Structures are given as C-alpha cells and as structure tokens.
XYZ file of N, CA and C in Angstrom:
642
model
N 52.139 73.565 -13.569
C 50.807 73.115 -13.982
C 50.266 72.058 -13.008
N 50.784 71.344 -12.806
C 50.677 69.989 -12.122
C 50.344 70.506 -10.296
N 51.139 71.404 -10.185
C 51.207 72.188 -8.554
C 49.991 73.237 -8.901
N 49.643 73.418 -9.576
C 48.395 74.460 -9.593
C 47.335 73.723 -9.446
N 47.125 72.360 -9.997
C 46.186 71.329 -10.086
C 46.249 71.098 -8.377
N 47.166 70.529 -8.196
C 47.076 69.871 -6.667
C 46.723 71.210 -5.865
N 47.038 72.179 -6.158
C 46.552 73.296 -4.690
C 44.941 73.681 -5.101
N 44.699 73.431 -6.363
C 42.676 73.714 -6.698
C 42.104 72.127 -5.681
N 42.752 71.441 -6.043
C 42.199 70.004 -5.310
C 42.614 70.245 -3.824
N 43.438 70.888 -3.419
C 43.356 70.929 -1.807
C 42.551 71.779 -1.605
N 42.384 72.714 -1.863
C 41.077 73.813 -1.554
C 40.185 73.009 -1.542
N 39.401 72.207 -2.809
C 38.181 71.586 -2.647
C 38.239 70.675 -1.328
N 39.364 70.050 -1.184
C 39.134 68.972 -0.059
C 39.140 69.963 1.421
N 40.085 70.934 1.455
C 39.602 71.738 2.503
C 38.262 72.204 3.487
N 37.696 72.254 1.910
C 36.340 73.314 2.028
C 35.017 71.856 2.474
N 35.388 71.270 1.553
C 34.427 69.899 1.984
C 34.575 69.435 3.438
N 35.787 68.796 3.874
C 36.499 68.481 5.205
C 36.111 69.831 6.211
N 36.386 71.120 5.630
C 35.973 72.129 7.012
C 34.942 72.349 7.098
N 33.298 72.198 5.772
C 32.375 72.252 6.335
C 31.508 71.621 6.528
N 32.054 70.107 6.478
C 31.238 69.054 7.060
C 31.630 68.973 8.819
N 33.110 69.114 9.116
C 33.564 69.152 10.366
C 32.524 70.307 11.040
N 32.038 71.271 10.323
C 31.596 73.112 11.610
C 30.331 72.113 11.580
N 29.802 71.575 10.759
C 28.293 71.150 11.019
C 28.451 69.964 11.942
N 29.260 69.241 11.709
C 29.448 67.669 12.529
C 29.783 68.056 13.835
N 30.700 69.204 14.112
C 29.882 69.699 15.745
C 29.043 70.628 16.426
N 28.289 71.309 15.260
C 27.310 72.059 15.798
C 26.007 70.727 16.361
N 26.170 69.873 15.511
C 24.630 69.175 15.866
C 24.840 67.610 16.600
N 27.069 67.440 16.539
C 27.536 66.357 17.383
C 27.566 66.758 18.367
N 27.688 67.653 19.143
C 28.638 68.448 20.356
C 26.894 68.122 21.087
N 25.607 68.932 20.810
C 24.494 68.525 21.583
C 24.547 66.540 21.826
N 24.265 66.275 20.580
C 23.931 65.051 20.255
C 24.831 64.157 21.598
N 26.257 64.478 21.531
C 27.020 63.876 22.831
C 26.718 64.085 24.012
N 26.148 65.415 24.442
C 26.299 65.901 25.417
C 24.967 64.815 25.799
N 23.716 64.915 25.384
C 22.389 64.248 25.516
C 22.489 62.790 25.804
N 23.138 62.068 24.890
C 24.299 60.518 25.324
C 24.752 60.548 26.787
N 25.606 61.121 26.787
C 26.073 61.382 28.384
C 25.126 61.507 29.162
N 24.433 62.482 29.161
C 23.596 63.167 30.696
C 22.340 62.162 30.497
N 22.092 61.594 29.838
C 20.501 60.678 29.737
C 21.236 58.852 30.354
N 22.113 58.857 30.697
C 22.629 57.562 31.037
C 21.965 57.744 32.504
N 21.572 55.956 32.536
C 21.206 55.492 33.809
C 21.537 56.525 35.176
N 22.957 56.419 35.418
C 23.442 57.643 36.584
C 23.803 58.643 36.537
N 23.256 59.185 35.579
C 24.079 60.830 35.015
C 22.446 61.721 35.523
N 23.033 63.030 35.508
C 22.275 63.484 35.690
C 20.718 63.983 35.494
N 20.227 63.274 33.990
C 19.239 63.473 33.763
C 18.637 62.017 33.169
N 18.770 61.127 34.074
C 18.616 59.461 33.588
C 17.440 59.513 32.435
N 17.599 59.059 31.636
C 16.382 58.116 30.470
C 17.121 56.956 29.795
N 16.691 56.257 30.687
C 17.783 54.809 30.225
C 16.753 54.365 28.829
N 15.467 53.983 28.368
C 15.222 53.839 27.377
C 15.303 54.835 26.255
N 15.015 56.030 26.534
C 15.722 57.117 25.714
C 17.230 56.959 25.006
N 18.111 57.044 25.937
C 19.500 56.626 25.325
C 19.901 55.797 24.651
N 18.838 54.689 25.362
C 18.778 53.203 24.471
C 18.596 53.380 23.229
N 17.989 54.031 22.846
C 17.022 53.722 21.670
C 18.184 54.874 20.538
N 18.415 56.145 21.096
C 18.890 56.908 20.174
C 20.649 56.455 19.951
N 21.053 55.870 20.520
C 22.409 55.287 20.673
C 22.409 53.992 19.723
N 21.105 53.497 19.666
C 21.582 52.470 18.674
C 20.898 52.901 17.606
N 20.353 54.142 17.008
C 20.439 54.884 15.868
C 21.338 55.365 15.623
N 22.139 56.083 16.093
C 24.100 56.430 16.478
C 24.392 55.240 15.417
N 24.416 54.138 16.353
C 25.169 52.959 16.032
C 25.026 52.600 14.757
N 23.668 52.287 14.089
C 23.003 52.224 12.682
C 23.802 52.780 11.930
N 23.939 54.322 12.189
C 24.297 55.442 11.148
C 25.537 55.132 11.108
N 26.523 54.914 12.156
C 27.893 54.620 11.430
C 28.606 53.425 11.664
N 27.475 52.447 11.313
C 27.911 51.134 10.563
C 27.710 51.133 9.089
N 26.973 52.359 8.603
C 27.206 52.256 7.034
C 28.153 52.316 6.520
N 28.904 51.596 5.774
C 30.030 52.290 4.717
C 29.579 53.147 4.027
N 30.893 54.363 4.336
C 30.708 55.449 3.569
C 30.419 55.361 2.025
N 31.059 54.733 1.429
C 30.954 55.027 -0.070
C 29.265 54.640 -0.172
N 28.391 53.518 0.226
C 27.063 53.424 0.328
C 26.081 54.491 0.909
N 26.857 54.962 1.857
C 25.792 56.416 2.569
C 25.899 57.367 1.463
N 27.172 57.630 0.914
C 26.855 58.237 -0.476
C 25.734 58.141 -1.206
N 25.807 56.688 -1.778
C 25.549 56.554 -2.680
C 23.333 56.533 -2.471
N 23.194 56.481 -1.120
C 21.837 56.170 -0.335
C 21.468 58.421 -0.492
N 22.449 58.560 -0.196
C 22.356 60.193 -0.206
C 21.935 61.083 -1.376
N 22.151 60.384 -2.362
C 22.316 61.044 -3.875
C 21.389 61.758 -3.813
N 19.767 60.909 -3.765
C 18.793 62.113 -4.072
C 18.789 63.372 -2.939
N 18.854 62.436 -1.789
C 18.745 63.769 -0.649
C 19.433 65.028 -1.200
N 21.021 64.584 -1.761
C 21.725 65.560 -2.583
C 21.397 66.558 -2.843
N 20.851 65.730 -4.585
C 20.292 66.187 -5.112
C 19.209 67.370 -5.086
N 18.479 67.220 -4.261
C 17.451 68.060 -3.732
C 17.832 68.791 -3.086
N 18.961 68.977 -2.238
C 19.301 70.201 -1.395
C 20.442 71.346 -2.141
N 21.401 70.477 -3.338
C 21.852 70.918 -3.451
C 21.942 71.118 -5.412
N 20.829 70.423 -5.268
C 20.613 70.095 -6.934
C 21.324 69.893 -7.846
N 22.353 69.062 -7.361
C 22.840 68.094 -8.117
C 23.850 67.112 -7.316
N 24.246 66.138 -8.129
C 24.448 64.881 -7.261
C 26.610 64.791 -7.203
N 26.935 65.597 -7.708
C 28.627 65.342 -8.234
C 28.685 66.884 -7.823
N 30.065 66.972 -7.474
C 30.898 68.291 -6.788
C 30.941 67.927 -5.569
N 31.755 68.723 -4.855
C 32.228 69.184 -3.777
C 31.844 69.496 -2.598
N 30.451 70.191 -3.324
C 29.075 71.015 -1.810
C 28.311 69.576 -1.922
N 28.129 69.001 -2.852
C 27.397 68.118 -2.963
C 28.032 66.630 -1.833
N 28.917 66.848 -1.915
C 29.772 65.301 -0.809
C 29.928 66.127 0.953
N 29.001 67.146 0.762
C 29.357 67.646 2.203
C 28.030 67.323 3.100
N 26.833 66.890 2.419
C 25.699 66.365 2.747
C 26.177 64.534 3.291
N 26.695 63.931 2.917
C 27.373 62.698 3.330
C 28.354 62.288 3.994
N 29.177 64.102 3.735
C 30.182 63.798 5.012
C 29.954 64.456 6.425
N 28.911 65.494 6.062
C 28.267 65.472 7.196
C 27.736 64.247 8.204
N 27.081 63.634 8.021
C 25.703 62.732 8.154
C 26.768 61.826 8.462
N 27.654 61.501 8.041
C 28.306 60.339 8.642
C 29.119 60.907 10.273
N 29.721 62.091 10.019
C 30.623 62.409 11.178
C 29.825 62.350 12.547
N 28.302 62.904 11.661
C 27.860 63.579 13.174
C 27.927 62.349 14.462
N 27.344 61.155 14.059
C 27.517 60.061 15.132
C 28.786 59.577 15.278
N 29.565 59.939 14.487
C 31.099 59.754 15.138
C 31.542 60.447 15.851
N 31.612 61.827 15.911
C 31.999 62.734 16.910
C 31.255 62.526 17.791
N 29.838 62.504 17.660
C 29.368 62.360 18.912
C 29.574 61.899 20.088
N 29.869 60.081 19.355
C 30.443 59.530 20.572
C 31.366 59.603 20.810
N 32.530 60.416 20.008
C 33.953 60.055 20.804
C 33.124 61.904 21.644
N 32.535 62.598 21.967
C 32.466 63.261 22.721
C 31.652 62.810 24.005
N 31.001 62.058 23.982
C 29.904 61.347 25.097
C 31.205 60.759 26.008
N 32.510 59.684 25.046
C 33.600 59.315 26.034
C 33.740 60.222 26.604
N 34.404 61.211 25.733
C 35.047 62.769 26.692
C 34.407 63.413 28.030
N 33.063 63.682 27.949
C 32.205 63.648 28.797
C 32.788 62.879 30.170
N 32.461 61.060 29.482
C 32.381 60.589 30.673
C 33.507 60.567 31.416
N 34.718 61.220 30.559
C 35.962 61.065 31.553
C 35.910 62.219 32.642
N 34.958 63.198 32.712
C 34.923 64.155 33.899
C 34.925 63.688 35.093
N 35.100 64.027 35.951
C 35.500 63.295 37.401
C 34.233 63.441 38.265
N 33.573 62.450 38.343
C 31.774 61.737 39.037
C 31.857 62.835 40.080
N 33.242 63.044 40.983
C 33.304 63.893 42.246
C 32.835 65.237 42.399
N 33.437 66.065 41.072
C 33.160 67.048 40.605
C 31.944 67.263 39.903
N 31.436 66.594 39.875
C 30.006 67.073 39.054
C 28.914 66.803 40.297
N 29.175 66.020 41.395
C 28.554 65.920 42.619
C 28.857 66.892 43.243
N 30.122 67.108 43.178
C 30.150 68.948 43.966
C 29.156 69.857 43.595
N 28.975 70.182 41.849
C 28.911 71.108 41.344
C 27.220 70.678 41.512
N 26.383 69.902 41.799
C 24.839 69.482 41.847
C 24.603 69.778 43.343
N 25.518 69.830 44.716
C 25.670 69.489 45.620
C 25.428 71.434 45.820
N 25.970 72.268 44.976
C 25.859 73.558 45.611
C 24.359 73.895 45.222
N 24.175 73.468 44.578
C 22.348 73.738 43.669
C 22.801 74.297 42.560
N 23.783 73.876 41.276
C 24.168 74.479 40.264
C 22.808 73.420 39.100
N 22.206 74.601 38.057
C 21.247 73.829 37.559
C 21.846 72.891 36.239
N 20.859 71.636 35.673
C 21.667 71.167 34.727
C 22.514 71.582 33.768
N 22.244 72.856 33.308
C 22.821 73.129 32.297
C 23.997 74.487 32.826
N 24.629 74.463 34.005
C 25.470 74.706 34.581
C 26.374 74.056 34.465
N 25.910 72.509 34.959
C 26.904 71.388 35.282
C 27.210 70.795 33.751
N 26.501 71.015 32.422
C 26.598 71.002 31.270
C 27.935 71.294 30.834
N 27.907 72.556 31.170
C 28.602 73.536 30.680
C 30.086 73.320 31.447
N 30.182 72.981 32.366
C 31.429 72.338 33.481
C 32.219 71.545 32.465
N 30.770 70.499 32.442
C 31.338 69.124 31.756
C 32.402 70.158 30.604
N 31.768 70.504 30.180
C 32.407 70.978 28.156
C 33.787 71.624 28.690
N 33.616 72.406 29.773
C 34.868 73.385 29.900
C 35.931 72.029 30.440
N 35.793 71.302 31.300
C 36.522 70.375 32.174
C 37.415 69.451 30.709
N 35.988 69.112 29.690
C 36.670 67.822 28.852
C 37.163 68.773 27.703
N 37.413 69.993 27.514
C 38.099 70.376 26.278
C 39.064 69.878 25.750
N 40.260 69.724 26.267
C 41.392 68.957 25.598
C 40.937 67.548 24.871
N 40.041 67.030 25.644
C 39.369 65.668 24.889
C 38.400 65.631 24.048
N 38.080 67.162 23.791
C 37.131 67.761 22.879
C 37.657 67.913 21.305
N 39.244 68.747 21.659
C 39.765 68.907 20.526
C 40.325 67.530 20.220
N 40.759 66.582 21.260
C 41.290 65.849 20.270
C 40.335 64.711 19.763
N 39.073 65.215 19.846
C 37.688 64.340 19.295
C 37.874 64.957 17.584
N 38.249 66.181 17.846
C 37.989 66.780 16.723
C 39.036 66.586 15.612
N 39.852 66.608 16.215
C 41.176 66.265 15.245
C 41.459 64.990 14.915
N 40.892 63.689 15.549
C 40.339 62.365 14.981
C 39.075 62.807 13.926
N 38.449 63.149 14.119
C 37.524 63.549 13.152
C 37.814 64.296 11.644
N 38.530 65.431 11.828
C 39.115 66.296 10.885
C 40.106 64.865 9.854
N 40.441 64.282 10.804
C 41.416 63.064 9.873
C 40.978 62.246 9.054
N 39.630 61.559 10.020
C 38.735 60.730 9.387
C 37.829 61.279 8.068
N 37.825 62.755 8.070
C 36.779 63.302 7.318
C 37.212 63.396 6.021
N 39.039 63.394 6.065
C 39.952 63.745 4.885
C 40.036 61.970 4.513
N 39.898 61.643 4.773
C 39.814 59.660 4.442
C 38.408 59.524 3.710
N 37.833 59.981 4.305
C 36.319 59.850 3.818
C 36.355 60.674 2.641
N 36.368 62.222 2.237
C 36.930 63.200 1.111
C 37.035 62.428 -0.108
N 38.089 61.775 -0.160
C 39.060 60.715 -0.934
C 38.495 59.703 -1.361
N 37.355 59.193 -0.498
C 36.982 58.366 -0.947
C 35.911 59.102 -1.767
N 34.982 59.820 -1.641
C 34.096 60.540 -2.187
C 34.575 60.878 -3.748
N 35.717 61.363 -3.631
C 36.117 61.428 -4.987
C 36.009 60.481 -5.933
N 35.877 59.087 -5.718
C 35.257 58.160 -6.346
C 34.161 58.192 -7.073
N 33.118 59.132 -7.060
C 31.692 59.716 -7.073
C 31.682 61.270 -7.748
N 33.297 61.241 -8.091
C 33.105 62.426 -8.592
C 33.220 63.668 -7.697
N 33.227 63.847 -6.534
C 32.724 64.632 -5.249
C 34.273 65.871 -5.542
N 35.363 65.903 -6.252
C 36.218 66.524 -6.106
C 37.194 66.212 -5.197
N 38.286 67.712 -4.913
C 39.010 67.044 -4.291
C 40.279 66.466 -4.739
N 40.950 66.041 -3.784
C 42.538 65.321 -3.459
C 42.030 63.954 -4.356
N 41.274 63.080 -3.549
C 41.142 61.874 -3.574
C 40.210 62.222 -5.453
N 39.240 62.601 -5.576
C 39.209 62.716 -6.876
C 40.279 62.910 -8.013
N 41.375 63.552 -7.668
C 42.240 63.629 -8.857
C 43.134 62.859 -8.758
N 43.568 62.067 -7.739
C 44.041 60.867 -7.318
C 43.877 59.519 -8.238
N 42.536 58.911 -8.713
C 41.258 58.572 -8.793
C 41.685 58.459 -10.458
N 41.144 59.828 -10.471
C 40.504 60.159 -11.774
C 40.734 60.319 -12.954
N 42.225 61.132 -12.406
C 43.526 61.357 -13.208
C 44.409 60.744 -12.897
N 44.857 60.509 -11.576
C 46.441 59.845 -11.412
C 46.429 58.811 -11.915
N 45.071 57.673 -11.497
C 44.760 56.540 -11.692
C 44.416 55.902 -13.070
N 43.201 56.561 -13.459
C 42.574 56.315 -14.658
C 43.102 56.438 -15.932
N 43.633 57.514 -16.159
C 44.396 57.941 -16.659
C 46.183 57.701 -16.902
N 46.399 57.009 -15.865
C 47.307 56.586 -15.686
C 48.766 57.960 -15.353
N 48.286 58.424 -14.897
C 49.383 59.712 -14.597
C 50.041 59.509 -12.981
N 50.970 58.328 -12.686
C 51.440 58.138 -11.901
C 52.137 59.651 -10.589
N 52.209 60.466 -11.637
C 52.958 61.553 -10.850
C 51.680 62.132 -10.153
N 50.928 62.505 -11.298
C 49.499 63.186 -9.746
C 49.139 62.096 -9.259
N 49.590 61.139 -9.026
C 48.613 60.278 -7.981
C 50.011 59.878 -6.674
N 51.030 60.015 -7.137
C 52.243 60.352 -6.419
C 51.613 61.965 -5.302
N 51.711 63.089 -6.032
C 51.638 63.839 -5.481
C 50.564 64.303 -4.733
N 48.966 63.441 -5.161
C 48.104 63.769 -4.968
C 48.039 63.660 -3.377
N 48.802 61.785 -3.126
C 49.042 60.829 -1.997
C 49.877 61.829 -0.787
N 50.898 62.138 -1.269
C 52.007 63.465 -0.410
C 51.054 64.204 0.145
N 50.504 65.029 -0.850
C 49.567 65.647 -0.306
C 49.047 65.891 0.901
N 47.749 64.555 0.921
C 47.062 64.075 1.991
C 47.722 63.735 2.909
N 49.032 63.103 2.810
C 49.417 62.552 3.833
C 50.349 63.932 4.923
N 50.731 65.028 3.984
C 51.116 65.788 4.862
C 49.990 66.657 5.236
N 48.818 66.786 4.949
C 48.250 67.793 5.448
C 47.782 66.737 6.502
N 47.215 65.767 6.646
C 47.068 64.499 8.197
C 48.012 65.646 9.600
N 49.627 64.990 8.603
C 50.438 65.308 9.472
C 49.947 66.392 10.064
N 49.799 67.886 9.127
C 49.477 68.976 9.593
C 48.524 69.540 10.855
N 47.510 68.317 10.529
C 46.382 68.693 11.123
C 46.494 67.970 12.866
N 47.023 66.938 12.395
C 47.637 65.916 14.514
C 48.427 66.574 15.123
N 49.592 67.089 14.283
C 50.406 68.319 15.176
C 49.676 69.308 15.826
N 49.138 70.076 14.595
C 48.259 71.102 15.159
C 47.388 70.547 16.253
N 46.387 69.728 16.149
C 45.463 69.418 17.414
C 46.188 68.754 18.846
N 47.384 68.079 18.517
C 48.383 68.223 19.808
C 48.623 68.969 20.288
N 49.294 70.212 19.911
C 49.621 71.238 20.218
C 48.493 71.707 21.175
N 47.295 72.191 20.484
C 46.001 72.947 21.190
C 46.239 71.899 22.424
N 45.571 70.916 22.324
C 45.923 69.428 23.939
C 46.663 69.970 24.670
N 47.590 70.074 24.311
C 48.943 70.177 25.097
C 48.759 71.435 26.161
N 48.760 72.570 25.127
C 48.350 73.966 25.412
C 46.985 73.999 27.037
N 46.172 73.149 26.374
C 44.416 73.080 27.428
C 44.770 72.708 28.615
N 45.547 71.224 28.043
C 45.711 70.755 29.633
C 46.885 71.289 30.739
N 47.685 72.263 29.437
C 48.310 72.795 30.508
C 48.364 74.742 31.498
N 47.033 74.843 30.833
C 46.313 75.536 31.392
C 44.805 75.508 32.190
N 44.356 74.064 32.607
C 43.547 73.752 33.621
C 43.820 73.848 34.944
C-alpha cells in the first residue's frame, strides 16, 4: 500500500519535473544563446540590450520559489483552471527554470574557444552557422546545464507540494508530516534522494560519453 502510494507520487513528480524541464529548454536554450551572442564582443554586440534583459534574468530568479508560486496562482489558474495539482505547479516551475538554465547555458556558450569561432566568421560562415557551432562545441556543458537543472527542478517539486502541487514532496508534507506518518516521510525522503542520485549518474555518463567523442 504504502509502495503503491510512493510510485503514484513519483510519477506526479516525474511528469511535473519532465515538463517543466522540455519547456525550460525550449525557450532557455534561445534565451542563452541571445545572452551570449549580444555581449559587447560576441558576435552580434547590443551591450544595452543584454543589459537590460539579463537583469530581468536576474529579477526572475531572485524570487523565492515558494512566492513565485504563490504570485502565479491566478496566472494558474487561468491557464490551467485551477490553482492545486500537478499541471498546475508546472506553470511555476517552468518560469522559474527558464532563467536558470539559461544562464548556466550563456556560461556554456562562453566556454567555446574565441579562436574557433574567429575561424568559423573568418571563412564567411553566417551567424547562425557559428550559432549552431557554438551548441554542437558546448554540448557536454549543455547536458550538464541540464542535469543541474533536472535536480534543482526536483527541489523545487517538493517544495511545491507545500501548495498542494502533488508529488514526492507533497506526500512528504502532507501525510508523512502532518499527519504524522514518519514512515512515508522516511520513504518519501529515499525516494528523492535516489532518484537525484539517478539522474547525476545518468547526466555524467552522457558528459563523459560527448566529450569523449569530440
């Protein structure tokens, strides 16, 4: 009974965590790339441009999460019409990741080698050639943007469950806690902490794998 409970609560945290992560780099992965290439010496300089959207970046994830929640509700609400569940905490865990990934992808970026991207401008390759370099060159630092992220997103999850949002960290919370049922909040904790594990191995591995096929 208790193991049937914890595997419905890993699904929910799954599903929340995997589809706030597909959105947090469909619209982080641009968002970084634009960071990067709009810097003073990069290839497409707008130094007040960058300025300005980098410290909206910055804004967005100096909120504490449990408050971006709680600032989110109606947005929620309205998209997803109603404010508690699961789909409903994926609007907040979106919105928070995206400027986190972002910038740990703008680093990634900038670790490409200045030499090589002067080569690659130097043959007449157009920006979004040398774009595309960048992404292939920083992959390994791509995934492991992502797999900091995937970690952070399951921290964040947990906390959401606070709000009702489902989930690990909800039955943790809700039941282990409130309730006082020491064993699901024992097992709830295992849990999370091995699927972490699960998920750093795994994104090592891929690393490992990239860079040793460049």
């Amino acid at each position: 009974m208790i193991f049937n409970t914890i595997w419905q609560h890993l699904l929910d945290t799954l599903y929340m965590v995997g589809s706030s992560c597909i959105l947090a780099i469909i619209f982080g992965l641009p968002l970084g790339v634009f960071l990067c290439i709009t810097k003073k010496k990069s290839i497409m300089p707008m130094p007040l441009t960058n300025k300005i959207l980098g410290s909206i970046v910055n804004i967005v994830r100096s909120f504490p999460f449990i408050i971006l929640i709680i600032l989110l509700l109606p947005l929620s609400r309205i998209i997803v019409g109603t404010s508690v569940g699961s789909t409903t905490a994926i609007i907040p865990l979106t919105i928070s990741a995206i400027p986190f990934i972002a910038r740990l992808f703008e680093g990634a970026f900038d670790e490409v080698d200045k030499g090589l991207i002067e080569a690659t401008k130097s043959m007449g390759a157009k920006k979004i050639t040398i774009v595309k370099m960048m992404i292939f060159e920083s992959m390994p630092s791509l995934v492991n943007a992502i797999t900091i992220t995937i970690i952070s997103l399951i921290g964040y999850s947990a906390m959401a469950g606070a709000v009702g949002a489902g989930g690990l960290g909800d039955l943790a919370i809700r039941i282990g806690y409130q309730t006082y049922r020491p064993d699901i909040l024992m097992y709830s904790v295992i849990t999370i902490i091995v699927l972490v594990q699960i998920i750093q191995s795994g994104g090592d591995l891929i690393v490992k794998i990239l860079r040793r096929h460049r």
